[in-house]
Short mmCIF file of C-alpha atoms in Angstrom, two decimals:
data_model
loop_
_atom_site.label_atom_id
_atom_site.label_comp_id
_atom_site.label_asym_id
_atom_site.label_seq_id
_atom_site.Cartn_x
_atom_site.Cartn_y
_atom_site.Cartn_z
CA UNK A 1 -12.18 -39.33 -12.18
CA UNK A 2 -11.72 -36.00 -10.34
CA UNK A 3 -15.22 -35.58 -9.06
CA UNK A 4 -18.13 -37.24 -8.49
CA UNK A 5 -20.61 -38.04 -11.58
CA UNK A 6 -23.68 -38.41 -12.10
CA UNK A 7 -25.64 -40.07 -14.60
CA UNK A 8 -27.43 -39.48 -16.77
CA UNK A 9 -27.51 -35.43 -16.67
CA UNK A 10 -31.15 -35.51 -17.82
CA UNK A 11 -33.84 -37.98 -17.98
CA UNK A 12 -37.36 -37.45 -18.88
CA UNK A 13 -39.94 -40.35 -18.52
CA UNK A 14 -43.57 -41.12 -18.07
CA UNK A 15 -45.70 -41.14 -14.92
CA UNK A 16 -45.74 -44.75 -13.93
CA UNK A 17 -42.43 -45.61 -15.42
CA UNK A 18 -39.39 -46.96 -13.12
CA UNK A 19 -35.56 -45.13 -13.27
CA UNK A 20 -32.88 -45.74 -12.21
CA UNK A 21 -29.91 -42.23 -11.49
CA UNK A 22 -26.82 -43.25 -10.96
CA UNK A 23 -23.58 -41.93 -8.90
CA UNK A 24 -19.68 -42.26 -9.13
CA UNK A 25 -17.92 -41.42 -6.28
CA UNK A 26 -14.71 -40.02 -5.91
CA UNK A 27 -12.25 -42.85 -5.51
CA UNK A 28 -11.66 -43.68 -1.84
CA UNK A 29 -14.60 -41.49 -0.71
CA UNK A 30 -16.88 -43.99 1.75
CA UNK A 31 -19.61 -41.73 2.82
CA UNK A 32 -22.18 -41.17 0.01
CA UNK A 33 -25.34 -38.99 0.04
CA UNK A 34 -28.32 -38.42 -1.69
CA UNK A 35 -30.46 -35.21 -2.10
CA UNK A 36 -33.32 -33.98 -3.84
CA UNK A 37 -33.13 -30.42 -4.91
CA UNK A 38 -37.32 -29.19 -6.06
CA UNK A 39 -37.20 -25.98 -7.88
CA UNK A 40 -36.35 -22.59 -5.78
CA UNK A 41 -35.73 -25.06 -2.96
CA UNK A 42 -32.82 -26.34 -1.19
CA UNK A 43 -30.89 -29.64 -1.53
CA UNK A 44 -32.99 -32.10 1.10
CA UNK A 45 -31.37 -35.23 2.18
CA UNK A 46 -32.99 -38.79 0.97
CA UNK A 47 -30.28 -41.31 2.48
CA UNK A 48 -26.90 -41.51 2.89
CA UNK A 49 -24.24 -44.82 2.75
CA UNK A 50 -21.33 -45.74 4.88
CA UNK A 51 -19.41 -47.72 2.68
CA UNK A 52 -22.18 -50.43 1.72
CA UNK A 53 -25.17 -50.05 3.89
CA UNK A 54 -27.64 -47.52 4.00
CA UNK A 55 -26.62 -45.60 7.47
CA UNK A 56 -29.24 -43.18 7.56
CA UNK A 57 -32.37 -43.43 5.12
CA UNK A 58 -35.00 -41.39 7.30
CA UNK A 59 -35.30 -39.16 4.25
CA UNK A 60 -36.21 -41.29 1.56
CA UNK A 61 -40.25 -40.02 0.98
CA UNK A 62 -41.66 -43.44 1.23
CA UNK A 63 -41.59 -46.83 -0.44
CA UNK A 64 -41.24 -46.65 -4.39
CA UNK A 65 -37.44 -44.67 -3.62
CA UNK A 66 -35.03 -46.89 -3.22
CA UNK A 67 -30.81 -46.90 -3.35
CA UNK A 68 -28.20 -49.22 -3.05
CA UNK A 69 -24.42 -49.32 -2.76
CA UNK A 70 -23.53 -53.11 -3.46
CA UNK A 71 -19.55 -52.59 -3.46
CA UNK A 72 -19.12 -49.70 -1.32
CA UNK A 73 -18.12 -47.55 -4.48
CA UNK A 74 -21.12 -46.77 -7.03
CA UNK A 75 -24.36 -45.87 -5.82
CA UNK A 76 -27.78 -46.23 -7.97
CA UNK A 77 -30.99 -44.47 -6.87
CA UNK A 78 -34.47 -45.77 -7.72
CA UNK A 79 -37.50 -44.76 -8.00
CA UNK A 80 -40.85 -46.95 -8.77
CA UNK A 81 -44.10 -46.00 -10.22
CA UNK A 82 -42.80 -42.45 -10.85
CA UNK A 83 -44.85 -39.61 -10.29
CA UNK A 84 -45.17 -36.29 -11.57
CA UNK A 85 -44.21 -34.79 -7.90
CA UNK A 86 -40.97 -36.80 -8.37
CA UNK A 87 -39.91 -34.27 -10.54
CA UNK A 88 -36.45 -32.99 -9.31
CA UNK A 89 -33.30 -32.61 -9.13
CA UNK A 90 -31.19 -35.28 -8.20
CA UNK A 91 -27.72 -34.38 -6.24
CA UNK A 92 -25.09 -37.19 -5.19
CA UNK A 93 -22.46 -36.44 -2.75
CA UNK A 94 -19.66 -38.22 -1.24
CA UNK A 95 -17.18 -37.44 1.77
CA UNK A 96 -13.73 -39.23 2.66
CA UNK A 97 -15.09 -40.66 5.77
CA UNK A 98 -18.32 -40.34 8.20
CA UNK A 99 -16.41 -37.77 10.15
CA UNK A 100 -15.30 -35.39 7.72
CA UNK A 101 -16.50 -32.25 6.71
CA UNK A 102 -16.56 -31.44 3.02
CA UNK A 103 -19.25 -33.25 0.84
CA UNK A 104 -18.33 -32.56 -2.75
CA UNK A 105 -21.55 -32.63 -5.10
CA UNK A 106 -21.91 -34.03 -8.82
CA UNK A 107 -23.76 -32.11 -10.98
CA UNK A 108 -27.01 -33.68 -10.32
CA UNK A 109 -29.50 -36.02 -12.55
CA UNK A 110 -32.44 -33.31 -13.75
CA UNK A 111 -35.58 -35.88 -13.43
CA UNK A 112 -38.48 -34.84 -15.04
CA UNK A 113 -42.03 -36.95 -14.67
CA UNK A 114 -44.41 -36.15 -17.46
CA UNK B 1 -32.42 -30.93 15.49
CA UNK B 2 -30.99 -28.34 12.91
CA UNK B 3 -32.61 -25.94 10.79
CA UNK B 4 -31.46 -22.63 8.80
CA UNK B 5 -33.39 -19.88 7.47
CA UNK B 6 -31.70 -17.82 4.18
CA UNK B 7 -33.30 -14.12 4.54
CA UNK B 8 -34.02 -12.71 0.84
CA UNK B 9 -35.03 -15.48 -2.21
CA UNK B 10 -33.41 -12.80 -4.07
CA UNK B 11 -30.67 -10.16 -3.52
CA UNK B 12 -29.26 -7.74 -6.00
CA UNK B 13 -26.05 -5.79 -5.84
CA UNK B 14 -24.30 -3.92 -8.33
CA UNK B 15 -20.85 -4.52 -9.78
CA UNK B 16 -18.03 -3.60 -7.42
CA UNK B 17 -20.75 -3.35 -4.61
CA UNK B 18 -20.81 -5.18 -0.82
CA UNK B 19 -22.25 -8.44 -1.17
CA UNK B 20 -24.30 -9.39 2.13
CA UNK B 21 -26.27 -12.45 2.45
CA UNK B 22 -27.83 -13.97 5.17
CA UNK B 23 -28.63 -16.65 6.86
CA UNK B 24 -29.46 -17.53 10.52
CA UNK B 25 -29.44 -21.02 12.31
CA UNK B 26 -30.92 -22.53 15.19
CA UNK B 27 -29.39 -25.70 16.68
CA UNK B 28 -29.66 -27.79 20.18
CA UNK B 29 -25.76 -28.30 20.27
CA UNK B 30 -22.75 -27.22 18.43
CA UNK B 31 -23.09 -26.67 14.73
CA UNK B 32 -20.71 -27.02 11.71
CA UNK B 33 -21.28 -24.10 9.40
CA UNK B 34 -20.99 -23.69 5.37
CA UNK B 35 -21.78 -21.44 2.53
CA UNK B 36 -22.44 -23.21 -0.90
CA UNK B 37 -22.43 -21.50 -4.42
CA UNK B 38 -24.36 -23.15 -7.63
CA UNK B 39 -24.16 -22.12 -10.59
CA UNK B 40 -27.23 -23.09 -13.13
CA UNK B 41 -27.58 -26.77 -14.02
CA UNK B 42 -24.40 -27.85 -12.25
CA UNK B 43 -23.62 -29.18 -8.48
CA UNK B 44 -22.93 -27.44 -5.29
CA UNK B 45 -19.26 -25.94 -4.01
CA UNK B 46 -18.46 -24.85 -1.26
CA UNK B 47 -17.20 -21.58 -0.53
CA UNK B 48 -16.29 -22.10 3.38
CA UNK B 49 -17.31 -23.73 6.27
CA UNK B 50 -17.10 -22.92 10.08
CA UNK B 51 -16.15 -25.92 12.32
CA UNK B 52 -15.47 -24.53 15.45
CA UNK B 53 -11.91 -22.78 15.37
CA UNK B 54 -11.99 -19.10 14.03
CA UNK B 55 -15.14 -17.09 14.44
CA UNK B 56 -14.16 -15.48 10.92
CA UNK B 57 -13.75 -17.57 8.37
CA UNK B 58 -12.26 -16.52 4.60
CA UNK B 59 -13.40 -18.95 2.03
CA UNK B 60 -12.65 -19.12 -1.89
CA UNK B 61 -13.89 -16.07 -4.41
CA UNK B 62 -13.30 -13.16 -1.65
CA UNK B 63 -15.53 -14.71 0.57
CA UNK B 64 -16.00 -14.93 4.06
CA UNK B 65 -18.63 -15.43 6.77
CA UNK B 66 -18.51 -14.48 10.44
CA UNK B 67 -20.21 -17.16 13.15
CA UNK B 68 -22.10 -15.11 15.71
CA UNK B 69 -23.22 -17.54 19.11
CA UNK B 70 -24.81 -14.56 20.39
CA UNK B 71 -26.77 -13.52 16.92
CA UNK B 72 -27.23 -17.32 15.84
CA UNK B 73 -25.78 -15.79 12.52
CA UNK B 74 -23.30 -16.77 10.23
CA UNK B 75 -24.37 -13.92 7.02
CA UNK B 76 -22.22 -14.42 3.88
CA UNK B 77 -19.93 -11.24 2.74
CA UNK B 78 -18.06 -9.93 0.06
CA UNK B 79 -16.50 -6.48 0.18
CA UNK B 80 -16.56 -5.87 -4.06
CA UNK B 81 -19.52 -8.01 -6.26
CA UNK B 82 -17.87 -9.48 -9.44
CA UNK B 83 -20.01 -10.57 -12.44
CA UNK B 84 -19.16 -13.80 -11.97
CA UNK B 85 -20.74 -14.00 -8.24
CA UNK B 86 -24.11 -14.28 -9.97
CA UNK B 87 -25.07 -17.56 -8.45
CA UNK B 88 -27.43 -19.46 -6.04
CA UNK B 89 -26.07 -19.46 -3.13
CA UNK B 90 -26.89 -22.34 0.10
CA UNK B 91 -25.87 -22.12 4.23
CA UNK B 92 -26.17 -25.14 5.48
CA UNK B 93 -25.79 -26.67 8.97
CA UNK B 94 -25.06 -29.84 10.93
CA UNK B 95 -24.53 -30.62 14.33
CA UNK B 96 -20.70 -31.70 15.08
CA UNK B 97 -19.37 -34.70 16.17
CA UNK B 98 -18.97 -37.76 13.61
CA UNK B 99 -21.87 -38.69 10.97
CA UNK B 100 -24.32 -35.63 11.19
CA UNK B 101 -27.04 -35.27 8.38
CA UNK B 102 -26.70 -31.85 6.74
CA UNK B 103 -29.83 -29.52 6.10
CA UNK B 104 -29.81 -26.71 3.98
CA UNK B 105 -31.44 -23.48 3.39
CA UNK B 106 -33.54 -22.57 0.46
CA UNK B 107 -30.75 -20.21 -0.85
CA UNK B 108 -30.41 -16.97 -2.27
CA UNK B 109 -30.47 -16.18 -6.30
CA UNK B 110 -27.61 -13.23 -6.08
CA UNK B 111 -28.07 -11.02 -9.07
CA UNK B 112 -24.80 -8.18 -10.13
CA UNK B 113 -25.77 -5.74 -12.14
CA UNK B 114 -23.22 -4.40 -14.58
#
């Protein structure tokens, strides 16, 4: 496609409960980020990829987040034992190489924990 | 390390009005500069981004931002608010050189009034 995607747009799920958000790249785009965007806040970064391995995951708040990037392309971001804090949104964004300087953003996976 | 601080949660203008936002950085070495704009329940854009060449930089929409060393600034302007400005708006900053994580601001809710 054009942009990057994200799915799914919304997901709403139960304290406790594992998800999975998911994120299509652009096509040739080998840097990939994560961010978590808390209401009235700004995007903060969780981890990003350069091509398959996780370059940089100092932001990733601790153990039950998780992400992975098996073929280089599609990226899938988990979280364990959800909790109501988790509550978020969820922004992907990819770049044409580790030294560029555009990210483009998806529209972002709306979490919400009940 | 990298920070930014967005002056104003919440700025209002009225239509046909100077838009000024603003946003100051601090940073141990050279930074990389950008504005983003999003809209409700969708991603981020980018309006323009400063990476070391022109001091004044003109971005999409009207925009354009001016990097001040001296002032640590880099405030957001617009010389005539459309409706259609009414957005969220991000700075953001990285240091340059290769893979650099990106931290943003906690943006600025810019309101036109008809």
């Amino acid at each position: 496609g054009a942009g990057v995607s994200q799915t799914p747009s919304n997901k709403v799920t139960e304290k406790g409960k594992y998800v999975e958000l998911r994120c299509d790249p652009i096509s040739g785009h080998t840097a990939l980020y994560w961010y978590r965007q808390s209401l009235g806040q700004g995007p903060e970064f969780l981890i990003y990829f350069q091509g398959t391995g996780a370059a940089d995951d100092s932001g990733l708040p601790n153990d039950r987040f998780f992400a992975v990037r098996p073929e280089g392309s599609v990226s899938t971001l988990k979280i364990q034992r959800t909790e109501r804090g988790d509550s978020a949104m969820y922004l992907c964004a990819t770049q044409q190489d580790r030294g560029d300087n555009e990210q483009f953003f998806g529209p972002g996976t709306r979490l919400t924990v009940l | 390390a990298q920070s930014v601080t967005q002056l104003g949660s919440h700025v209002s203008v009225s239509e046909g009005a100077l838009v000024l936002l603003r946003c100051n950085y601090s940073s141990s070495v050279p930074p990389y500069l950008f504005w983003y704009v999003q809209y409700p329940n969708q991603g981020l854009q980018l309006l323009l981004k400063y990476t070391s060449a022109a001091t004044l930089v003109k971005g999409i929409n009207g925009f354009e931002a001016e990097f001040k060393k001296s002032e640590t600034s880099f405030h957001l302007t617009k010389p005539s608010a459309h409706m259609s400005d009414a957005a969220e708006y991000f700075c953001a900053v990285r240091a340059s050189g290769g893979y650099q994580k990106v931290t943003f601001g906690t943006g600025t809710k810019l309101q036109v009034i008809p």
